[in-house]
Amino acid sequence: MESTGSTVAELVLARWGDHRTGLHFEQQSLTHHQVAAGAAARAALLADLLPRGAEPHVGVLLDNTPEYPLWLSAAALAGAAVAGINPTRRGAELARDILHTDCRVLVTERAQLALVDGLELPGVRILVTDTDEYGELLAPYADAGPETSGTVTPASRMLLYFTSGSTGAPKAAICSQGRLAAAGRSLADHFRLGSDGVHYICMPMFHGNAVIADWAPALAAGAGVALRRRFSASAFLDDVRTYGATYFTYVGRAVQYLLATPEKADDRSNPLRMGFGTEAGAVDAARFEKRFGVRLIEGYGSSEGGAAIQRTPDTPAGAIGLPVPGSRLAVVDAGTREECPPASFDAEGRLLNGDAAIGELVNKGRTPFEGYWRNTEADAARLRDGWYWTGDLFYRDAEGFFYFAGRTDDRLRVDSENLAAAVIENILARWEGAAAVAVYAVPDPVAGDQVMAAISPRPGVDFDPPAFAEFLLSQPDLGTKMAPRFVRVVGRMPVTATNKVARSLLRREGFRCGDPVWWRPGAGAYRRLTPADEAALLSQYRAHRREGLLPLPEQPLPPTRPQPRIAP
């Protein structure tokens, strides 16, 4: 029976004595009871390892192995917090993340040891899970009982998870046991997730998506969990069938990678009931359901917990949904602090007043945002004028439904008109030849921005510039300023460790990159950008003293692999 526990610790202990299979990983399986008992042993070990007076924080630098949920559960029982350490960070930046979150214990594995080798981590005890020494260290605690630290309350810190560091060092957002338990129960109830399900966790567990939207609802519902060490599009369906997975979450471009795998006659033969995530886009969601027979539900929740939008049965196509009950969300012009007018659409669904309707999503009511660890400056930037500012662009229709339009740094200004990258991406994603699309700004030689798109063609598909131009002309909701001036053809879309498009990298490289770039100097056809074209463009930037806005091509990056084919 599902627990109504107000803390994660209570949800963990609710599985004590439950001998159904609770965790799958490769050839291993553990019962719910074994997971809870393993967590109790690790909690007791952690209590002895933490120095007196130290912050109860443990860093976890692991792939998605069983040790990850075991240590999440152990931290809950011990009244400690897990800091998810990003394995794509290196050197001093990686050390900074561990030390900034005051981790006195770091749990890792032999495959990650090279990342911490040579780092100065004073006072940090490193545990290597796949070693005999680790087993010997845990052995004395094998009989630990179903107990929690006497200090555990709903307010106890549970997670310290790093958010985007595109404008400085990553910030460690705080999530309490109460908030994580509530999020798990809410999602389990909203999606009617039951104890008979299996949650497939293939997104990295150092990121909030996998823990908050996948692991926590499984814990709340009493469902099983199946782990994939790292996301693999080619292994996805095999895993789903092997483990009987019924639910999964995704972030960023994972759905596009799944759609890019070779189609098979039995694709729809799988036990999945639904997928939940962000940034799949309406076009790819429809393609996914048609091919795999699985409905994808797009949701929105700021990583820090300050705002959330959920889909309702009457949510229009393209919209995310309505604010969760009790919240006061608004779309606001960051300059004037006034609410933006509702969006207007023409008969074809084209957004007519994007310049006025698109603004930043804010929460004017009570917010569950619990702050950043030791970062009062970031707290103040997030909470301004008594409101919670998400940093995300949205627009709202007359009926109150909210539509995602991108990050605030994904806004483009073309010929004095404000555009949102996500709106253009959703249109370009309709092109059948595209496996992935990213839209971003490059500086205009005179003023404002120009639209640039990176396109990764589907396997075996040639990029055909004339056909792409015809496609653009046939899109009724593509505004006159939205058509890409530059198109970069990439073999594989660059992504972050959480499968989000690395737009900062694309913006930084601009049109001076190692991949083929096509452009339209005016309203004519796309043609290949040549060195002579590039030199002429640079002279325009110099003439208007805007050359400094372009990235320096001192160390050009190699082209993405594999190289795309270009139609003759």
XYZ file of C-alpha atoms in Angstrom:
568
model
C 0.000 0.000 0.000
C 1.316 3.457 -0.875
C 2.719 5.589 1.940
C 1.449 9.040 2.804
C 4.766 9.880 4.465
C 5.706 13.536 4.757
C 9.431 12.773 4.482
C 11.494 10.702 2.084
C 12.720 8.705 5.080
C 9.144 7.590 5.802
C 8.693 6.560 2.171
C 11.898 4.483 2.337
C 10.872 2.711 5.550
C 7.409 1.991 4.141
C 9.110 -0.565 1.889
C 10.694 -2.451 4.831
C 9.498 -6.032 4.661
C 8.279 -5.682 1.055
C 9.818 -8.596 -0.818
C 8.621 -7.707 -4.310
C 11.349 -6.830 -6.805
C 12.133 -3.171 -6.285
C 15.308 -2.477 -8.270
C 16.638 -3.793 -11.592
C 20.121 -3.138 -12.969
C 21.734 -5.139 -15.734
C 21.723 -8.736 -14.419
C 21.041 -7.742 -10.809
C 17.812 -7.321 -8.892
C 16.994 -6.295 -5.331
C 13.731 -6.466 -3.435
C 12.201 -3.342 -1.917
C 13.242 -4.678 1.492
C 16.843 -5.205 0.371
C 16.964 -1.615 -0.877
C 15.606 -0.293 2.435
C 17.976 -2.511 4.454
C 20.932 -1.482 2.293
C 19.987 2.133 2.834
C 19.862 1.601 6.594
C 23.377 0.123 6.556
C 24.736 3.053 4.571
C 22.954 5.548 6.812
C 24.628 4.019 9.866
C 28.009 4.088 8.132
C 27.523 7.711 7.130
C 26.680 8.699 10.721
C 30.041 7.304 11.840
C 32.009 8.822 8.958
C 30.768 12.403 9.254
C 32.944 14.473 11.594
C 31.190 16.011 14.577
C 29.803 19.425 13.647
C 30.199 18.880 9.883
C 27.355 19.614 7.495
C 25.548 16.305 6.831
C 26.296 16.327 3.118
C 27.493 13.433 0.962
C 28.680 13.880 -2.615
C 27.695 11.177 -5.099
C 29.816 10.857 -8.242
C 28.313 7.797 -9.911
C 26.623 6.629 -13.056
C 23.084 5.267 -12.592
C 24.104 2.190 -10.605
C 22.195 0.679 -7.654
C 24.454 2.577 -5.280
C 22.846 5.855 -6.367
C 19.292 5.174 -5.106
C 20.768 3.324 -2.121
C 22.664 6.447 -1.075
C 19.680 8.692 -1.749
C 17.649 6.487 0.579
C 20.497 6.312 3.105
C 20.817 10.089 3.200
C 17.085 10.376 3.860
C 17.313 7.999 6.833
C 20.392 9.775 8.183
C 18.947 13.265 7.812
C 21.703 14.075 5.324
C 21.705 15.672 1.861
C 23.042 14.232 -1.378
C 24.991 16.545 -3.650
C 24.817 15.090 -7.155
C 28.252 15.611 -8.712
C 28.298 16.061 -12.487
C 30.876 13.699 -14.065
C 31.297 15.975 -17.088
C 32.994 18.580 -14.872
C 36.757 18.479 -14.689
C 39.702 19.546 -12.538
C 39.305 22.651 -10.397
C 35.639 23.020 -11.400
C 34.843 19.512 -10.180
C 36.732 20.116 -6.918
C 34.862 23.396 -6.479
C 31.482 21.624 -6.730
C 32.471 19.078 -4.044
C 33.967 21.634 -1.658
C 31.297 24.293 -2.238
C 28.601 21.876 -1.044
C 30.644 20.999 2.078
C 30.777 17.290 1.282
C 32.901 15.443 3.816
C 32.146 12.087 2.169
C 32.324 11.419 -1.584
C 30.847 8.192 -2.962
C 32.256 7.191 -6.333
C 33.309 4.145 -8.376
C 36.488 2.982 -10.049
C 35.326 4.241 -13.454
C 35.194 7.805 -12.047
C 38.372 7.733 -9.944
C 40.453 9.363 -12.669
C 38.247 12.471 -12.350
C 39.258 13.061 -8.728
C 42.838 11.844 -9.015
C 45.146 14.703 -8.082
C 42.367 17.033 -6.909
C 42.853 18.881 -3.643
C 39.899 17.790 -1.538
C 40.952 18.441 2.065
C 38.867 16.642 4.663
C 36.905 14.602 2.088
C 36.650 10.831 2.664
C 36.344 8.997 -0.670
C 34.399 5.725 -0.818
C 34.820 3.582 -3.943
C 31.752 1.373 -4.216
C 33.028 -1.425 -6.458
C 35.986 -2.415 -4.244
C 36.581 -5.000 -1.510
C 37.441 -2.200 0.911
C 33.961 -0.717 0.495
C 32.313 -4.059 1.204
C 34.439 -4.516 4.311
C 33.526 -1.009 5.473
C 29.800 -1.718 5.142
C 29.844 -5.225 6.655
C 29.596 -4.197 10.342
C 26.407 -2.246 9.612
C 24.551 -5.048 7.789
C 22.099 -5.527 10.674
C 21.084 -1.865 10.958
C 17.399 -1.620 11.730
C 14.545 0.438 10.226
C 15.387 3.650 12.000
C 15.860 7.288 11.090
C 17.967 9.993 12.619
C 16.120 11.822 15.363
C 16.680 15.063 13.462
C 14.708 14.112 10.322
C 11.798 16.444 9.566
C 10.099 17.593 6.340
C 12.435 20.609 6.418
C 15.596 18.459 6.457
C 17.838 19.066 3.444
C 17.641 16.139 1.044
C 19.202 17.258 -2.256
C 21.795 19.780 -3.351
C 21.571 19.657 -7.113
C 23.438 21.906 -9.472
C 21.588 24.087 -11.933
C 22.915 25.736 -15.078
C 26.286 27.400 -14.840
C 26.066 29.254 -18.168
C 26.513 32.608 -16.412
C 29.043 31.555 -13.786
C 29.703 28.632 -11.486
C 26.757 26.225 -11.152
C 24.421 26.963 -8.253
C 23.426 24.224 -5.818
C 19.653 24.339 -5.359
C 18.281 23.029 -2.066
C 15.447 20.499 -1.960
C 14.081 19.349 1.390
C 12.714 15.923 2.294
C 9.235 17.390 2.519
C 9.353 18.935 -0.937
C 10.780 15.816 -2.581
C 8.247 13.547 -0.878
C 5.409 15.875 -1.871
C 6.632 15.988 -5.479
C 6.752 12.190 -5.608
C 3.248 11.813 -4.195
C 1.855 14.543 -6.464
C 3.215 12.976 -9.661
C 2.181 9.480 -8.594
C -1.350 10.708 -7.928
C -1.601 12.917 -11.031
C -0.459 10.176 -13.406
C -2.083 7.353 -11.412
C 1.227 5.566 -11.032
C 0.742 2.386 -9.023
C 2.808 -0.180 -7.166
C 2.532 -2.526 -10.160
C 4.648 -0.259 -12.362
C 8.355 -0.135 -13.128
C 10.029 3.262 -13.560
C 12.863 3.269 -16.085
C 15.580 5.748 -15.058
C 17.878 6.452 -17.978
C 18.432 10.179 -17.381
C 21.459 10.957 -15.137
C 20.611 10.864 -11.445
C 22.811 13.836 -10.587
C 20.098 15.896 -12.321
C 16.781 16.820 -10.732
C 14.649 15.263 -13.489
C 15.645 11.669 -12.748
C 15.331 12.000 -8.973
C 12.302 14.284 -8.633
C 10.195 13.089 -11.581
C 11.174 9.397 -11.777
C 12.703 8.014 -8.556
C 10.553 9.951 -6.073
C 7.180 8.984 -7.613
C 8.335 5.356 -7.765
C 9.166 5.540 -4.066
C 5.824 7.171 -3.252
C 3.834 4.632 -5.298
C 5.794 1.594 -4.178
C 6.775 0.910 -7.790
C 9.916 -0.792 -9.006
C 12.902 1.025 -10.518
C 15.043 -0.058 -13.461
C 18.377 1.691 -13.987
C 20.390 2.310 -17.142
C 23.982 3.336 -16.347
C 23.849 5.977 -19.079
C 21.183 6.815 -21.620
C 21.350 4.686 -24.764
C 18.866 5.176 -27.583
C 19.769 1.848 -29.179
C 19.262 -0.087 -25.914
C 16.099 1.749 -24.823
C 13.453 -0.675 -26.105
C 15.441 -3.754 -25.089
C 15.663 -2.423 -21.535
C 11.989 -1.480 -21.439
C 10.966 -4.969 -22.501
C 13.466 -6.773 -20.253
C 12.417 -4.917 -17.114
C 8.735 -4.479 -17.978
C 9.115 -0.704 -17.683
C 5.846 1.226 -17.663
C 7.010 4.823 -17.104
C 10.062 6.884 -17.971
C 11.198 10.481 -17.950
C 13.228 12.379 -20.497
C 14.990 15.712 -20.835
C 16.092 17.625 -23.882
C 16.874 15.670 -27.032
C 16.525 12.104 -25.773
C 13.241 11.671 -27.662
C 14.859 12.808 -30.906
C 17.632 10.246 -30.445
C 15.043 7.516 -29.931
C 13.207 8.565 -33.090
C 16.498 8.482 -35.000
C 16.990 4.756 -34.315
C 16.057 2.390 -37.174
C 12.341 1.622 -37.245
C 11.242 -1.961 -36.608
C 7.928 -3.692 -37.152
C 7.532 -4.451 -33.438
C 8.315 -0.953 -32.096
C 4.816 -0.707 -30.623
C 5.219 -3.991 -28.788
C 6.371 -2.648 -25.415
C 4.928 -2.296 -21.893
C 5.366 1.478 -21.594
C 2.260 3.409 -20.558
C 3.633 6.950 -20.683
C 6.679 9.196 -20.729
C 7.007 12.488 -18.870
C 9.509 15.241 -19.545
C 10.377 18.502 -21.235
C 11.497 19.821 -24.610
C 10.319 16.960 -26.803
C 8.157 19.335 -28.842
C 4.659 18.650 -30.175
C 5.884 17.273 -33.510
C 8.280 14.718 -32.044
C 5.781 13.760 -29.334
C 3.250 12.903 -32.048
C 5.876 10.940 -33.977
C 6.834 9.059 -30.826
C 3.253 8.077 -30.027
C 2.602 6.985 -33.606
C 5.730 4.838 -33.746
C 5.917 3.394 -30.225
C 2.296 3.663 -29.123
C 3.359 5.651 -26.062
C 1.979 9.031 -25.098
C 4.490 11.667 -24.028
C 3.267 14.261 -21.555
C 5.158 17.530 -21.489
C 5.319 19.271 -18.143
C 7.077 22.217 -16.649
C 8.670 22.716 -13.271
C 11.561 25.033 -12.550
C 14.531 23.098 -11.187
C 14.385 25.043 -7.945
C 10.696 24.305 -7.396
C 9.448 27.883 -7.690
C 6.854 27.314 -10.432
C 5.039 24.374 -11.972
C 2.584 23.856 -14.836
C 0.692 20.637 -15.473
C -1.216 19.346 -18.451
C -5.007 19.040 -18.240
C -7.310 17.055 -20.563
C -8.380 20.239 -22.372
C -4.857 21.624 -22.879
C -4.550 22.877 -26.495
C -1.938 21.433 -28.846
C 1.407 23.114 -28.291
C 0.581 24.348 -24.787
C 2.134 23.020 -21.578
C -0.993 23.396 -19.495
C -2.286 25.327 -16.485
C -0.552 26.355 -13.246
C -0.738 23.833 -10.443
C -3.560 24.676 -8.018
C -2.713 27.406 -5.540
C 0.038 29.095 -7.550
C -0.116 32.593 -9.032
C 1.823 32.393 -12.275
C 2.052 35.286 -14.705
C 3.948 36.201 -17.866
C 5.719 39.478 -17.195
C 7.716 42.032 -19.159
C 10.986 42.077 -17.209
C 11.555 45.727 -18.086
C 8.202 47.189 -17.079
C 7.186 44.534 -14.492
C 3.770 44.561 -16.176
C 1.927 41.430 -17.248
C 2.117 40.693 -20.957
C -1.128 40.647 -22.952
C -2.605 37.281 -23.951
C -1.324 35.702 -27.135
C -3.241 36.195 -30.370
C -3.293 33.543 -33.086
C -4.447 33.550 -36.691
C -6.545 30.810 -38.285
C -3.419 28.713 -38.911
C -2.278 28.921 -35.289
C 0.465 31.449 -35.956
C 1.380 33.605 -32.967
C 0.631 37.166 -34.100
C 1.850 39.252 -31.169
C 4.908 37.419 -29.917
C 6.816 40.649 -29.371
C 4.251 41.738 -26.773
C 2.945 38.399 -25.493
C 6.248 36.652 -24.703
C 7.736 37.454 -21.330
C 9.342 35.846 -18.309
C 7.331 33.419 -16.220
C 7.045 34.566 -12.605
C 5.278 33.246 -9.541
C 3.580 36.061 -7.649
C 2.330 33.799 -4.860
C 3.888 31.526 -2.280
C 6.793 29.591 -3.684
C 8.373 26.337 -2.485
C 11.784 27.680 -3.599
C 14.210 26.798 -0.778
C 17.214 28.779 -1.945
C 20.718 27.971 -3.114
C 23.441 26.620 -0.886
C 25.655 29.482 0.339
C 24.690 31.821 -2.517
C 22.700 34.799 -1.276
C 23.397 36.713 -4.504
C 21.708 33.997 -6.575
C 18.822 33.880 -4.080
C 18.278 37.618 -4.497
C 18.372 37.366 -8.298
C 15.727 34.644 -8.248
C 13.458 36.428 -5.736
C 12.855 40.023 -6.820
C 10.018 42.386 -5.933
C 8.525 39.611 -3.827
C 8.158 37.383 -6.907
C 9.936 34.238 -8.036
C 11.516 34.774 -11.488
C 11.992 31.513 -13.376
C 14.370 32.709 -16.101
C 12.087 31.022 -18.669
C 10.095 32.640 -21.471
C 6.392 31.862 -21.863
C 3.247 33.250 -23.413
C -0.358 32.705 -22.302
C -3.524 32.434 -24.361
C -6.866 34.046 -23.549
C -8.072 30.897 -21.761
C -5.071 30.932 -19.426
C -3.031 28.088 -20.930
C 0.736 28.592 -20.845
C 3.134 27.969 -23.759
C 6.881 27.530 -23.364
C 9.026 29.882 -25.465
C 12.566 29.136 -24.249
C 15.093 30.508 -21.792
C 15.521 34.217 -21.299
C 18.925 33.953 -22.956
C 17.264 32.196 -25.938
C 15.460 35.355 -27.024
C 16.415 36.823 -30.396
C 15.839 40.378 -31.597
C 15.527 40.527 -35.394
C 14.728 43.817 -37.110
C 13.500 45.221 -33.766
C 11.145 42.261 -33.250
C 11.565 39.925 -30.281
C 11.489 36.227 -31.137
C 11.763 33.115 -28.990
C 14.019 30.274 -30.111
C 11.649 27.540 -28.921
C 8.796 28.870 -31.054
C 10.932 28.683 -34.203
C 12.319 25.274 -33.237
C 8.819 23.834 -32.933
C 8.135 24.884 -36.526
C 11.448 23.655 -37.961
C 10.996 20.316 -36.177
C 8.177 19.539 -38.634
C 10.726 19.090 -41.395
C 10.781 15.348 -41.998
C 14.491 15.338 -42.734
C 15.479 16.633 -39.288
C 16.438 14.370 -36.407
C 17.223 17.356 -34.178
C 16.932 21.124 -34.461
C 18.356 23.984 -32.402
C 17.740 27.688 -32.993
C 19.902 30.457 -31.568
C 21.018 34.014 -32.234
C 24.109 35.236 -34.031
C 24.885 38.953 -34.097
C 23.656 40.958 -37.070
C 26.422 43.028 -38.745
C 24.444 46.233 -38.145
C 22.085 45.794 -35.177
C 20.307 43.090 -33.206
C 20.467 39.429 -34.184
C 20.047 37.041 -37.069
C 18.465 33.597 -36.792
C 20.760 30.598 -37.065
C 19.629 26.978 -36.937
C 21.629 23.817 -36.403
C 20.047 20.774 -38.024
C 21.032 17.157 -37.590
C 19.534 15.140 -40.505
C 17.928 11.779 -39.919
C 20.123 8.737 -40.680
C 20.398 8.180 -44.399
C 18.784 11.547 -45.216
C 20.663 14.175 -47.184
C 20.260 17.826 -46.295
C 18.581 19.349 -49.359
C 18.775 23.180 -49.241
C 16.132 23.842 -51.962
C 13.714 21.399 -50.337
C 14.330 22.993 -46.952
C 13.612 26.439 -48.374
C 10.365 25.133 -49.896
C 9.439 23.651 -46.555
C 9.901 27.042 -44.886
C 7.626 28.716 -47.425
C 4.895 26.152 -46.749
C 4.737 26.807 -42.990
C 1.795 29.157 -42.354
C 2.940 30.079 -38.821
C 6.543 30.902 -39.706
C 6.780 34.663 -39.308
C 8.674 36.771 -41.795
C 11.523 37.310 -39.327
C 11.773 33.664 -38.231
C 13.333 31.946 -41.257
C 16.980 31.057 -40.477
C 19.571 33.230 -42.184
C 22.207 30.562 -41.451
C 21.799 26.772 -41.323
C 24.538 24.644 -39.810
C 24.333 20.947 -40.742
C 25.670 18.807 -37.902
C 26.247 15.080 -37.746
C 25.104 14.960 -34.120
C 23.630 17.770 -32.056
C 25.982 18.856 -29.249
C 24.315 18.287 -25.890
C 25.079 18.684 -22.208
C 25.322 15.809 -19.772
C 21.554 16.026 -19.247
C 20.768 15.775 -22.990
C 19.893 19.432 -23.345
C 21.178 21.164 -26.458
C 24.443 22.970 -25.751
C 23.236 26.272 -27.198
C 26.035 28.215 -25.522
C 28.525 26.181 -27.581
C 26.555 26.733 -30.794
C 26.270 30.478 -30.130
C 29.954 30.684 -29.310
C 30.942 29.083 -32.613
C 28.406 30.992 -34.722
C 28.836 30.596 -38.467
C 32.618 30.120 -38.166
C 32.617 26.417 -37.357
C 33.904 23.156 -38.796
C 30.510 21.983 -40.103
C 28.913 22.898 -43.441
C 26.988 26.180 -43.178
C 24.359 27.362 -45.665
C 23.056 30.902 -45.760
C 20.713 33.285 -47.509
C 22.211 36.741 -48.016
C 18.742 38.062 -48.854
C 15.428 36.532 -49.821
C 16.955 34.159 -52.363
C 17.995 30.534 -52.178
C 20.300 29.002 -49.597
C 23.869 28.602 -50.754
C 27.038 27.286 -49.144
C 28.879 29.839 -47.023
C 32.325 30.186 -48.589
C 35.522 31.744 -47.234
C 34.883 34.716 -49.546
C 31.362 35.102 -48.092
C 32.764 34.957 -44.586
C 35.382 37.595 -45.383
C 32.713 39.896 -46.834
C 30.554 39.426 -43.749
C 33.455 40.192 -41.436
C 34.112 43.428 -43.278
C 30.501 44.459 -42.579
C 30.945 43.724 -38.872
C 34.132 45.794 -38.823
C 32.490 48.679 -40.648
C 29.802 48.852 -37.958
C 32.236 48.154 -35.106
C 30.461 44.917 -34.170
C 33.286 42.482 -34.861
C 33.805 42.173 -31.112
C 30.430 40.444 -30.807
C 31.683 37.495 -32.853
C 33.554 34.593 -31.250
C 37.306 34.550 -31.798
C 38.250 31.760 -34.242
C 41.636 31.195 -32.626
C 40.954 27.532 -31.806
C 38.301 26.283 -34.220
C 36.589 23.143 -32.980
C 36.486 20.062 -35.202
C 33.245 19.332 -37.029
C 30.663 17.175 -35.295
C 30.805 13.462 -36.076
C 29.657 11.719 -38.137
C 29.680 14.171 -41.012
C 26.271 14.775 -42.612
C 25.632 14.213 -46.276
C 24.612 17.147 -48.447
C 22.280 16.635 -51.373
C 23.792 17.699 -54.688
